[in-house]
Amino acid sequence: MSEYVWIGPAISACSLAAVVWLNWGRQALRAQKLKKPVDAYLTAYAKAKEDSWARELHVPPGRTVQVQLRLKPRLTHQNHETIFGFSGPENDRPLPKMFRSEFIKTGIRQQQSPATNPDHYIDYNDCYHIREKSDRVVGNVYALGFEVDTRRPGRYPVILTFITETGEGLPTQPLTLVVETRP
């Protein structure tokens, strides 16, 4: 009888571990994974092939340009809000003006702005917000685009934040907009 004394505590420990995992562990692991929910890429054209997607996009200064994003979810999740902008000196950094998807050929959703959609706004840091719930499913690629006014030459890190069901998430790797005068 003494050789089976360990069975009761072992079963209790396994049960406790299962309860802890099912009630807290899975959610904590999911929340950790949602800190980097998507692989994000920049492209200048909606019809660009996947191999032309990049983490860095070069554009001229003092112009209005189209900055297109491609998002590949790493896990299925619900996105509540998307935030897009640029880091850099306030008077130099590019300014997102409106949502404009070159992927959409025709339709009311091709072009939207804070003036036409109450769920779109620009904050005091010049970041463009889209408050719209959407499901992001692994295996799909999602296209977003913005009309951006460039100003002075420089390297401007892209601010791309996703508000998911567990909090803020960022792309897996940083993106950069390079504003430069080419000869």
Coordinates of C-alpha atoms in Angstrom, one line a residue:
M1 CA 0.0 0.0 0.0
S2 CA 2.8 2.5 0.7
E3 CA 4.2 2.1 -2.8
Y4 CA 1.1 3.9 -4.2
V5 CA 1.1 6.8 -1.8
W6 CA 2.3 9.2 -4.6
I7 CA -0.7 8.6 -6.9
G8 CA -3.1 10.9 -5.0
P9 CA -0.7 13.9 -4.9
A10 CA 0.3 13.3 -8.6
I11 CA -3.3 13.3 -9.8
S12 CA -4.0 16.5 -7.7
A13 CA -1.0 18.2 -9.2
C14 CA -2.0 17.3 -12.7
S15 CA -5.6 18.5 -12.1
L16 CA -4.3 21.7 -10.6
A17 CA -1.9 22.3 -13.6
A18 CA -4.8 21.6 -16.1
V19 CA -7.1 24.1 -14.3
V20 CA -4.4 26.8 -14.2
W21 CA -3.6 26.3 -17.9
L22 CA -7.2 26.3 -19.0
N23 CA -8.2 29.3 -17.0
W24 CA -5.1 31.5 -17.2
G25 CA -2.3 30.0 -19.2
R26 CA -3.9 29.9 -22.6
Q27 CA -5.1 33.5 -22.3
A28 CA -1.7 34.7 -21.1
L29 CA 0.1 32.9 -24.0
R30 CA -2.4 34.4 -26.5
A31 CA -2.0 37.9 -25.1
Q32 CA 1.8 37.5 -25.5
K33 CA 1.5 36.4 -29.1
L34 CA -0.9 39.3 -29.9
K35 CA 1.9 41.8 -29.0
K36 CA 3.1 41.0 -32.5
P37 CA 0.0 39.9 -34.4
V38 CA 1.0 40.6 -38.0
D39 CA 3.9 40.7 -40.5
A40 CA 3.6 44.0 -42.2
Y41 CA 5.1 45.2 -45.5
L42 CA 5.1 48.5 -47.5
T43 CA 4.5 48.8 -51.2
A44 CA 3.8 51.7 -53.5
Y45 CA 1.4 49.8 -55.7
A46 CA -1.6 47.7 -55.1
K47 CA -0.8 45.3 -57.9
A48 CA 2.8 44.7 -56.7
K49 CA 3.9 41.1 -56.4
E50 CA 4.7 39.8 -53.0
D51 CA 8.4 39.8 -53.7
S52 CA 8.3 43.6 -54.1
W53 CA 6.9 44.1 -50.6
A54 CA 9.5 45.7 -48.4
R55 CA 10.1 47.0 -44.9
E56 CA 11.4 50.3 -46.3
L57 CA 9.8 52.6 -48.9
H58 CA 11.6 55.5 -50.7
V59 CA 9.5 58.5 -51.7
P60 CA 10.3 62.1 -52.8
P61 CA 10.0 65.1 -50.4
G62 CA 7.2 67.7 -50.7
R63 CA 4.7 65.5 -52.4
T64 CA 1.5 63.6 -51.8
V65 CA 2.3 59.9 -52.1
Q66 CA 0.3 56.6 -51.7
V67 CA 1.7 54.4 -48.9
Q68 CA 0.2 50.9 -49.2
L69 CA 0.5 48.3 -46.4
R70 CA 0.1 44.6 -46.6
L71 CA -0.7 42.7 -43.4
K72 CA -0.3 39.0 -42.9
P73 CA -1.7 37.8 -39.6
R74 CA 0.4 35.5 -37.5
L75 CA -2.7 34.3 -35.6
T76 CA -6.4 34.7 -36.1
H77 CA -7.6 37.7 -34.0
Q78 CA -10.0 40.6 -33.9
N79 CA -8.6 44.0 -34.6
H80 CA -10.5 46.9 -33.0
E81 CA -8.4 49.8 -34.1
T82 CA -5.5 50.5 -36.5
I83 CA -3.1 53.4 -35.9
F84 CA -0.8 54.7 -38.6
G85 CA 1.7 57.5 -38.6
F86 CA 5.4 58.4 -38.5
S87 CA 8.0 59.2 -35.8
G88 CA 10.3 62.2 -36.2
P89 CA 10.4 66.0 -35.7
E90 CA 7.0 67.4 -35.7
N91 CA 7.6 69.8 -38.6
D92 CA 9.5 67.3 -40.7
R93 CA 7.7 64.0 -40.5
P94 CA 5.2 62.9 -43.2
L95 CA 1.6 63.5 -42.5
P96 CA -1.1 60.8 -43.2
K97 CA -4.1 62.7 -44.6
M98 CA -6.7 60.1 -45.6
F99 CA -7.3 56.4 -46.0
R100 CA -6.9 55.5 -49.6
S101 CA -6.7 51.9 -50.7
E102 CA -5.2 51.4 -54.2
F103 CA -6.3 47.7 -53.8
I104 CA -10.0 48.8 -54.1
K105 CA -10.8 49.6 -57.8
T106 CA -14.3 51.2 -57.1
G107 CA -16.4 51.6 -54.1
I108 CA -17.2 53.9 -51.2
R109 CA -14.5 52.3 -49.1
Q110 CA -11.7 53.1 -51.5
Q111 CA -11.2 56.6 -50.1
Q112 CA -12.2 57.7 -46.6
S113 CA -11.1 60.5 -44.3
P114 CA -12.0 62.0 -40.9
A115 CA -14.3 64.4 -42.8
T116 CA -16.3 61.5 -44.4
N117 CA -16.2 58.8 -41.7
P118 CA -16.8 59.3 -38.0
D119 CA -14.6 56.3 -37.2
H120 CA -11.5 57.9 -38.7
Y121 CA -9.5 60.6 -37.0
I122 CA -6.1 62.1 -36.7
D123 CA -4.6 62.6 -33.2
Y124 CA -2.3 65.4 -31.9
N125 CA 0.7 63.3 -32.9
D126 CA -0.4 63.3 -36.5
C127 CA -1.3 59.6 -36.4
Y128 CA -4.3 58.3 -38.4
H129 CA -6.8 56.2 -36.5
I130 CA -9.3 53.8 -37.9
R131 CA -11.7 52.6 -35.2
E132 CA -13.3 49.6 -37.0
K133 CA -13.6 46.0 -35.8
S134 CA -12.4 43.4 -38.3
D135 CA -11.4 39.8 -38.1
R136 CA -7.8 39.0 -39.2
V137 CA -7.5 35.4 -40.3
V138 CA -4.3 33.5 -40.8
G139 CA -3.7 32.7 -44.5
N140 CA -5.3 36.0 -45.7
V141 CA -3.4 39.2 -46.7
Y142 CA -5.1 42.5 -45.8
A143 CA -4.5 45.7 -47.8
L144 CA -4.5 49.2 -46.2
G145 CA -3.4 52.4 -47.9
F146 CA -3.0 56.0 -46.9
E147 CA -2.5 59.2 -48.8
V148 CA 0.6 60.9 -47.1
D149 CA 2.1 64.3 -47.5
T150 CA 5.9 64.1 -47.3
R151 CA 7.8 67.1 -46.2
R152 CA 11.6 67.2 -45.5
P153 CA 14.0 64.4 -46.4
G154 CA 14.9 61.9 -43.7
R155 CA 14.3 58.4 -42.4
Y156 CA 10.9 58.2 -40.6
P157 CA 10.0 55.0 -38.7
V158 CA 6.4 54.0 -39.3
I159 CA 4.1 53.9 -36.4
L160 CA 1.8 51.0 -36.9
T161 CA -0.2 49.8 -33.9
F162 CA -3.2 47.4 -33.7
I163 CA -5.6 47.4 -30.8
T164 CA -6.7 43.8 -30.4
E165 CA -8.9 42.0 -27.9
T166 CA -5.9 41.8 -25.5
G167 CA -4.4 45.2 -26.0
E168 CA -1.8 46.9 -28.3
G169 CA 0.1 45.0 -30.9
L170 CA 2.9 46.0 -33.2
P171 CA 4.2 44.4 -36.5
T172 CA 6.9 41.7 -36.1
Q173 CA 9.5 44.0 -37.7
P174 CA 9.8 47.8 -38.0
L175 CA 8.9 49.7 -41.2
T176 CA 10.6 52.9 -42.4
L177 CA 9.6 55.6 -44.9
V178 CA 12.7 57.2 -46.4
V179 CA 12.0 60.6 -47.8
E180 CA 14.8 61.5 -50.2
T181 CA 15.6 63.5 -53.2
R182 CA 16.9 61.2 -56.0
P183 CA 19.2 62.5 -58.7

